[in-house]
PDB file of C-alpha atoms in Angstrom:
ATOM      1  CA  UNK A   1       6.075 -40.512   3.167  1.00 51.00           C
ATOM      2  CA  UNK A   2       5.879 -41.640   6.653  1.00 58.00           C
ATOM      3  CA  UNK A   3       3.194 -40.283   9.180  1.00 59.00           C
ATOM      4  CA  UNK A   4       5.814 -38.966  12.173  1.00 59.00           C
ATOM      5  CA  UNK A   5       8.533 -37.487   8.461  1.00 54.00           C
ATOM      6  CA  UNK A   6       5.493 -36.062   7.482  1.00 57.00           C
ATOM      7  CA  UNK A   7       4.623 -33.826  10.864  1.00 63.00           C
ATOM      8  CA  UNK A   8       8.229 -33.032  11.147  1.00 58.00           C
ATOM      9  CA  UNK A   9       8.237 -31.057   7.651  1.00 57.00           C
ATOM     10  CA  UNK A  10       4.838 -29.369   8.630  1.00 64.00           C
ATOM     11  CA  UNK A  11       6.123 -28.182  11.995  1.00 63.00           C
ATOM     12  CA  UNK A  12       9.717 -27.400  10.388  1.00 59.00           C
ATOM     13  CA  UNK A  13       7.337 -25.096   7.521  1.00 62.00           C
ATOM     14  CA  UNK A  14       5.246 -23.659  10.083  1.00 63.00           C
ATOM     15  CA  UNK A  15       8.675 -21.720  12.322  1.00 57.00           C
ATOM     16  CA  UNK A  16      10.036 -20.856   8.980  1.00 57.00           C
ATOM     17  CA  UNK A  17       6.499 -18.903   8.075  1.00 56.00           C
ATOM     18  CA  UNK A  18       6.438 -17.557  11.732  1.00 56.00           C
ATOM     19  CA  UNK A  19       9.887 -16.323  11.354  1.00 54.00           C
ATOM     20  CA  UNK A  20       9.370 -14.527   7.723  1.00 53.00           C
ATOM     21  CA  UNK A  21       5.956 -12.882   9.151  1.00 53.00           C
ATOM     22  CA  UNK A  22       7.527 -11.175  12.444  1.00 51.00           C
ATOM     23  CA  UNK A  23      10.441 -10.101  10.293  1.00 48.00           C
ATOM     24  CA  UNK A  24       7.752  -8.574   7.549  1.00 47.00           C
ATOM     25  CA  UNK A  25       4.887  -7.473   9.981  1.00 47.00           C
ATOM     26  CA  UNK A  26       6.806  -6.295  13.039  1.00 44.00           C
ATOM     27  CA  UNK A  27       7.888  -3.146  11.719  1.00 46.00           C
ATOM     28  CA  UNK A  28       4.559  -2.427  10.881  1.00 44.00           C
ATOM     29  CA  UNK A  29       3.160  -3.109  14.323  1.00 46.00           C
ATOM     30  CA  UNK A  30       5.513  -0.406  16.056  1.00 52.00           C
ATOM     31  CA  UNK A  31       3.773   2.139  13.774  1.00 67.00           C
ATOM     32  CA  UNK A  32       1.355   4.398  14.850  1.00 82.00           C
ATOM     33  CA  UNK A  33      -1.627   6.063  12.700  1.00 91.00           C
ATOM     34  CA  UNK A  34      -0.364   9.169  10.272  1.00 94.00           C
ATOM     35  CA  UNK A  35      -2.219  12.341   9.146  1.00 97.00           C
ATOM     36  CA  UNK A  36      -2.914  11.296   5.239  1.00 97.00           C
ATOM     37  CA  UNK A  37      -4.952  14.126   4.283  1.00 98.00           C
ATOM     38  CA  UNK A  38      -6.313  17.891   5.369  1.00 98.00           C
ATOM     39  CA  UNK A  39      -8.272  20.345   4.081  1.00 98.00           C
ATOM     40  CA  UNK A  40      -6.863  22.924   3.686  1.00 98.00           C
ATOM     41  CA  UNK A  41      -4.016  21.510   2.867  1.00 98.00           C
ATOM     42  CA  UNK A  42      -0.752  22.394   4.213  1.00 97.00           C
ATOM     43  CA  UNK A  43       0.775  25.762   3.057  1.00 96.00           C
ATOM     44  CA  UNK A  44      -2.673  26.474   0.875  1.00 97.00           C
ATOM     45  CA  UNK A  45      -3.818  30.072   0.786  1.00 97.00           C
ATOM     46  CA  UNK A  46      -7.688  30.280   0.837  1.00 98.00           C
ATOM     47  CA  UNK A  47      -9.712  32.637  -1.046  1.00 97.00           C
ATOM     48  CA  UNK A  48     -11.948  32.815   1.581  1.00 97.00           C
ATOM     49  CA  UNK A  49     -12.615  31.429   4.983  1.00 97.00           C
ATOM     50  CA  UNK A  50     -13.253  28.043   5.436  1.00 97.00           C
ATOM     51  CA  UNK A  51     -16.404  26.761   7.522  1.00 96.00           C
ATOM     52  CA  UNK A  52     -14.467  23.438   8.903  1.00 98.00           C
ATOM     53  CA  UNK A  53     -11.558  22.059   9.172  1.00 98.00           C
ATOM     54  CA  UNK A  54     -10.946  18.461   7.932  1.00 98.00           C
ATOM     55  CA  UNK A  55      -7.846  16.089   8.987  1.00 98.00           C
ATOM     56  CA  UNK A  56      -7.942  12.584   7.672  1.00 98.00           C
ATOM     57  CA  UNK A  57      -5.555   9.890   9.481  1.00 97.00           C
ATOM     58  CA  UNK A  58      -4.334   6.609   8.245  1.00 95.00           C
ATOM     59  CA  UNK A  59      -6.317   4.828  10.954  1.00 95.00           C
ATOM     60  CA  UNK A  60      -9.557   5.552  13.249  1.00 96.00           C
ATOM     61  CA  UNK A  61      -9.386   8.617  15.442  1.00 95.00           C
ATOM     62  CA  UNK A  62     -10.412   8.051  19.209  1.00 94.00           C
ATOM     63  CA  UNK A  63     -12.328  10.173  20.787  1.00 91.00           C
ATOM     64  CA  UNK A  64     -10.703  10.536  23.959  1.00 92.00           C
ATOM     65  CA  UNK A  65      -7.408  12.730  24.544  1.00 92.00           C
ATOM     66  CA  UNK A  66      -8.054  14.490  20.976  1.00 95.00           C
ATOM     67  CA  UNK A  67      -7.724  18.279  20.451  1.00 97.00           C
ATOM     68  CA  UNK A  68      -7.305  20.691  17.243  1.00 98.00           C
ATOM     69  CA  UNK A  69      -6.579  24.354  17.812  1.00 98.00           C
ATOM     70  CA  UNK A  70      -7.111  26.925  14.782  1.00 98.00           C
ATOM     71  CA  UNK A  71      -4.797  29.880  15.872  1.00 97.00           C
ATOM     72  CA  UNK A  72      -3.849  32.893  14.188  1.00 97.00           C
ATOM     73  CA  UNK A  73      -0.340  34.722  14.674  1.00 96.00           C
ATOM     74  CA  UNK A  74      -1.491  36.338  17.750  1.00 95.00           C
ATOM     75  CA  UNK A  75      -2.117  32.836  19.098  1.00 95.00           C
ATOM     76  CA  UNK A  76      -5.864  33.321  19.355  1.00 96.00           C
ATOM     77  CA  UNK A  77      -7.964  30.092  18.864  1.00 97.00           C
ATOM     78  CA  UNK A  78     -10.695  30.044  16.153  1.00 97.00           C
ATOM     79  CA  UNK A  79     -11.445  26.587  16.850  1.00 97.00           C
ATOM     80  CA  UNK A  80     -15.087  25.405  17.355  1.00 96.00           C
ATOM     81  CA  UNK A  81     -16.495  21.679  17.951  1.00 96.00           C
ATOM     82  CA  UNK A  82     -15.113  18.645  17.159  1.00 97.00           C
ATOM     83  CA  UNK A  83     -16.607  15.679  15.417  1.00 97.00           C
ATOM     84  CA  UNK A  84     -14.972  12.540  14.996  1.00 97.00           C
ATOM     85  CA  UNK A  85     -16.044   9.739  12.189  1.00 97.00           C
ATOM     86  CA  UNK A  86     -13.646   7.269  12.025  1.00 96.00           C
ATOM     87  CA  UNK A  87     -10.416   8.747  10.222  1.00 97.00           C
ATOM     88  CA  UNK A  88     -12.056  12.004   9.458  1.00 98.00           C
ATOM     89  CA  UNK A  89     -11.395  14.664  12.255  1.00 98.00           C
ATOM     90  CA  UNK A  90     -13.698  18.051  11.504  1.00 98.00           C
ATOM     91  CA  UNK A  91     -13.765  21.241  13.461  1.00 98.00           C
ATOM     92  CA  UNK A  92     -15.996  23.918  13.245  1.00 98.00           C
ATOM     93  CA  UNK A  93     -14.573  27.578  12.201  1.00 97.00           C
ATOM     94  CA  UNK A  94     -16.147  30.791  11.838  1.00 88.00           C
ATOM     95  CA  UNK A  95     -15.636  34.288  10.951  1.00 88.00           C
ATOM     96  CA  UNK A  96     -12.055  33.973  10.247  1.00 96.00           C
ATOM     97  CA  UNK A  97     -10.390  37.042   9.114  1.00 96.00           C
ATOM     98  CA  UNK A  98      -7.967  37.352   6.021  1.00 97.00           C
ATOM     99  CA  UNK A  99      -4.363  36.166   7.449  1.00 97.00           C
ATOM    100  CA  UNK A 100      -2.539  33.563   8.263  1.00 98.00           C
ATOM    101  CA  UNK A 101      -3.622  30.736  10.665  1.00 98.00           C
ATOM    102  CA  UNK A 102      -2.109  27.135  12.435  1.00 98.00           C
ATOM    103  CA  UNK A 103      -4.305  24.171  12.805  1.00 98.00           C
ATOM    104  CA  UNK A 104      -2.126  22.698  15.825  1.00 98.00           C
ATOM    105  CA  UNK A 105      -3.731  19.050  16.424  1.00 98.00           C
ATOM    106  CA  UNK A 106      -3.328  16.288  18.728  1.00 97.00           C
ATOM    107  CA  UNK A 107      -4.903  12.855  17.890  1.00 96.00           C
ATOM    108  CA  UNK A 108      -5.367   9.781  19.375  1.00 95.00           C
ATOM    109  CA  UNK A 109      -4.787   7.242  17.133  1.00 89.00           C
ATOM    110  CA  UNK A 110      -6.612   3.665  16.811  1.00 88.00           C
ATOM    111  CA  UNK A 111      -3.510   2.000  19.062  1.00 88.00           C
ATOM    112  CA  UNK A 112      -4.065   4.341  21.536  1.00 90.00           C
ATOM    113  CA  UNK A 113      -1.162   6.369  21.165  1.00 92.00           C
ATOM    114  CA  UNK A 114      -1.451  10.518  20.623  1.00 95.00           C
ATOM    115  CA  UNK A 115       0.204  11.738  17.106  1.00 96.00           C
ATOM    116  CA  UNK A 116       0.395  15.578  16.853  1.00 96.00           C
ATOM    117  CA  UNK A 117       1.771  18.199  13.934  1.00 97.00           C
ATOM    118  CA  UNK A 118       1.137  21.346  12.595  1.00 98.00           C
ATOM    119  CA  UNK A 119      -1.309  22.750   9.621  1.00 98.00           C
ATOM    120  CA  UNK A 120      -0.152  26.189   8.278  1.00 98.00           C
ATOM    121  CA  UNK A 121      -2.670  27.646   6.199  1.00 98.00           C
ATOM    122  CA  UNK A 122      -3.857  31.256   4.707  1.00 98.00           C
ATOM    123  CA  UNK A 123      -6.901  33.529   3.946  1.00 98.00           C
ATOM    124  CA  UNK A 124      -7.215  36.115   1.537  1.00 97.00           C
ATOM    125  CA  UNK A 125      -4.803  37.941  -0.436  1.00 95.00           C
ATOM    126  CA  UNK A 126      -1.899  38.338   2.654  1.00 95.00           C
ATOM    127  CA  UNK A 127       1.681  37.587   0.350  1.00 92.00           C
ATOM    128  CA  UNK A 128       3.845  35.898   2.270  1.00 93.00           C
ATOM    129  CA  UNK A 129       4.203  34.475   5.897  1.00 94.00           C
ATOM    130  CA  UNK A 130       6.157  36.459   7.879  1.00 91.00           C
ATOM    131  CA  UNK A 131       9.190  34.817   9.624  1.00 86.00           C
ATOM    132  CA  UNK A 132      10.255  35.199  12.981  1.00 70.00           C
ATOM    133  CA  UNK A 133      12.900  37.065  13.505  1.00 60.00           C
ATOM    134  CA  UNK A 134      15.847  36.047  15.839  1.00 54.00           C
ATOM    135  CA  UNK A 135      15.976  36.815  19.253  1.00 54.00           C
ATOM    136  CA  UNK A 136      19.628  39.360  19.491  1.00 52.00           C
ATOM    137  CA  UNK A 137      21.899  38.831  21.963  1.00 51.00           C
ATOM    138  CA  UNK A 138      23.450  41.812  24.215  1.00 51.00           C
ATOM    139  CA  UNK A 139      26.340  42.046  22.516  1.00 44.00           C
ATOM    140  CA  UNK A 140      24.957  42.457  19.177  1.00 46.00           C
ATOM    141  CA  UNK A 141      22.265  44.716  20.546  1.00 43.00           C
ATOM    142  CA  UNK A 142      24.973  47.352  21.769  1.00 42.00           C
ATOM    143  CA  UNK A 143      27.059  46.729  18.255  1.00 44.00           C
ATOM    144  CA  UNK A 144      29.383  45.091  19.826  1.00 44.00           C
ATOM    145  CA  UNK A 145      29.285  41.444  17.945  1.00 42.00           C
ATOM    146  CA  UNK A 146      32.343  39.792  17.612  1.00 41.00           C
ATOM    147  CA  UNK A 147      32.948  40.365  13.439  1.00 44.00           C
ATOM    148  CA  UNK A 148      34.553  36.169  13.113  1.00 47.00           C
ATOM    149  CA  UNK A 149      32.345  33.586  15.645  1.00 47.00           C
ATOM    150  CA  UNK A 150      34.240  30.475  16.937  1.00 45.00           C
ATOM    151  CA  UNK A 151      33.812  27.738  14.505  1.00 47.00           C
ATOM    152  CA  UNK A 152      32.284  25.769  17.072  1.00 46.00           C
ATOM    153  CA  UNK A 153      29.213  27.999  16.733  1.00 49.00           C
ATOM    154  CA  UNK A 154      28.910  27.709  13.354  1.00 49.00           C
ATOM    155  CA  UNK A 155      29.175  23.967  13.458  1.00 46.00           C
ATOM    156  CA  UNK A 156      26.043  23.630  16.727  1.00 50.00           C
ATOM    157  CA  UNK A 157      24.032  26.390  14.493  1.00 50.00           C
ATOM    158  CA  UNK A 158      23.951  23.890  11.560  1.00 51.00           C
ATOM    159  CA  UNK A 159      23.117  21.044  13.601  1.00 50.00           C
ATOM    160  CA  UNK A 160      20.719  22.983  15.008  1.00 48.00           C
ATOM    161  CA  UNK A 161      19.005  24.493  11.947  1.00 50.00           C
ATOM    162  CA  UNK A 162      19.329  20.458  10.569  1.00 51.00           C
ATOM    163  CA  UNK A 163      17.392  19.273  13.821  1.00 50.00           C
ATOM    164  CA  UNK A 164      14.464  22.106  13.506  1.00 47.00           C
ATOM    165  CA  UNK A 165      13.913  21.456   9.862  1.00 49.00           C
ATOM    166  CA  UNK A 166      13.300  17.784  10.334  1.00 47.00           C
ATOM    167  CA  UNK A 167      11.412  18.449  13.000  1.00 46.00           C
ATOM    168  CA  UNK A 168       9.154  20.572  11.506  1.00 46.00           C
ATOM    169  CA  UNK A 169       8.524  18.263   8.252  1.00 45.00           C
ATOM    170  CA  UNK A 170       7.381  16.015  10.473  1.00 48.00           C
ATOM    171  CA  UNK A 171       5.113  18.444  12.503  1.00 47.00           C
ATOM    172  CA  UNK A 172       3.666  19.264   8.980  1.00 52.00           C
ATOM    173  CA  UNK A 173       2.948  15.903   8.085  1.00 49.00           C
ATOM    174  CA  UNK A 174       1.930  14.318  11.191  1.00 53.00           C
ATOM    175  CA  UNK A 175       4.706  11.563  11.054  1.00 46.00           C
ATOM    176  CA  UNK A 176       6.124  10.137  13.728  1.00 45.00           C
ATOM    177  CA  UNK A 177       9.415   9.515  12.446  1.00 46.00           C
ATOM    178  CA  UNK A 178      11.981   6.385  11.907  1.00 45.00           C
ATOM    179  CA  UNK A 179      12.076   3.723  14.813  1.00 46.00           C
ATOM    180  CA  UNK A 180      14.720   4.500  18.001  1.00 48.00           C
ATOM    181  CA  UNK A 181      17.870   1.872  17.721  1.00 49.00           C
ATOM    182  CA  UNK A 182      15.968  -0.048  21.021  1.00 54.00           C
ATOM    183  CA  UNK A 183      13.333  -0.809  19.218  1.00 49.00           C
ATOM    184  CA  UNK A 184      14.803  -1.194  16.020  1.00 52.00           C
ATOM    185  CA  UNK A 185      17.017  -3.777  17.443  1.00 54.00           C
ATOM    186  CA  UNK A 186      13.963  -5.684  19.610  1.00 56.00           C
ATOM    187  CA  UNK A 187      12.726  -6.219  15.772  1.00 50.00           C
ATOM    188  CA  UNK A 188      15.019  -7.535  14.619  1.00 52.00           C
ATOM    189  CA  UNK A 189      16.573  -9.486  17.378  1.00 57.00           C
ATOM    190  CA  UNK A 190      12.768 -11.110  17.862  1.00 59.00           C
ATOM    191  CA  UNK A 191      12.604 -12.216  14.316  1.00 59.00           C
ATOM    192  CA  UNK A 192      16.189 -13.224  14.351  1.00 60.00           C
ATOM    193  CA  UNK A 193      15.688 -15.392  17.158  1.00 62.00           C
ATOM    194  CA  UNK A 194      12.550 -17.003  15.651  1.00 65.00           C
ATOM    195  CA  UNK A 195      14.725 -17.944  12.415  1.00 65.00           C
ATOM    196  CA  UNK A 196      16.921 -19.025  14.393  1.00 65.00           C
ATOM    197  CA  UNK A 197      14.261 -21.718  16.082  1.00 68.00           C
ATOM    198  CA  UNK A 198      12.958 -22.690  12.751  1.00 67.00           C
ATOM    199  CA  UNK A 199      16.564 -23.317  11.545  1.00 66.00           C
ATOM    200  CA  UNK A 200      17.164 -25.726  14.960  1.00 71.00           C
ATOM    201  CA  UNK A 201      14.251 -27.883  14.154  1.00 70.00           C
ATOM    202  CA  UNK A 202      14.734 -28.272  10.742  1.00 69.00           C
ATOM    203  CA  UNK A 203      18.342 -29.854  11.951  1.00 73.00           C
ATOM    204  CA  UNK A 204      16.459 -31.735  14.362  1.00 72.00           C
ATOM    205  CA  UNK A 205      14.139 -33.184  12.026  1.00 70.00           C
ATOM    206  CA  UNK A 206      16.843 -33.936   9.845  1.00 66.00           C
ATOM    207  CA  UNK A 207      19.257 -35.749  11.952  1.00 72.00           C
ATOM    208  CA  UNK A 208      15.954 -37.898  13.125  1.00 73.00           C
ATOM    209  CA  UNK A 209      15.558 -39.008   9.706  1.00 71.00           C
ATOM    210  CA  UNK A 210      18.735 -39.951   9.064  1.00 69.00           C
ATOM    211  CA  UNK A 211      19.037 -42.019  12.429  1.00 68.00           C
ATOM    212  CA  UNK A 212      15.773 -43.682  11.452  1.00 68.00           C
ATOM    213  CA  UNK A 213      16.812 -44.146   8.309  1.00 62.00           C
ATOM    214  CA  UNK A 214      19.957 -45.682   9.431  1.00 64.00           C
ATOM    215  CA  UNK A 215      18.294 -48.288  11.705  1.00 64.00           C
ATOM    216  CA  UNK A 216      16.057 -48.965   9.057  1.00 60.00           C
ATOM    217  CA  UNK A 217      18.850 -50.177   6.897  1.00 61.00           C
ATOM    218  CA  UNK A 218      20.565 -51.748   9.843  1.00 65.00           C
ATOM    219  CA  UNK A 219      17.732 -53.955  10.061  1.00 61.00           C
TER     220      UNK A 219
END
């Protein structure tokens, strides 16, 4: 195979590999670190108070900007000193009484972007966690609530509940959620552009080969 033809083939193959790699690696590059484990685990009921809380991220946590609170139902914070070692964030806690607690964390991931979430747990035999009572409006408080609320209100409440459930799931697990539409468009568009360049290079290389072959046959 002629040297020029071999160089054209190598260039075309290289562009194709770059295009494929961009489609595979670009979404991963846009993802932040996530919480992959915690002690206590989310929803865990501990028989005795813990001496510390441990949060484990999918990447090394940064010290700057990282905060962790261990709050009770009254909002009091029981968190002590924070120690960061690689992906593990340790928080000292002391003198926790029986009750319900939330580990409210905000950790700066290895790419410099903060992620946050909540890990609920309980200490002692305290039963089920109490749920917050919904705030009643003036009509309900005076006993004059409408028997059949308008359909639009039901629809809005359902949508609000769906959004709240999704937000609660992301908060408990520390996940970021799917990429926004603009980011997905940029990823797909960038990969498509590289793939298009690879295809164009292949077409040009084939045309050059045909042109040279025709000249050789003519002479």
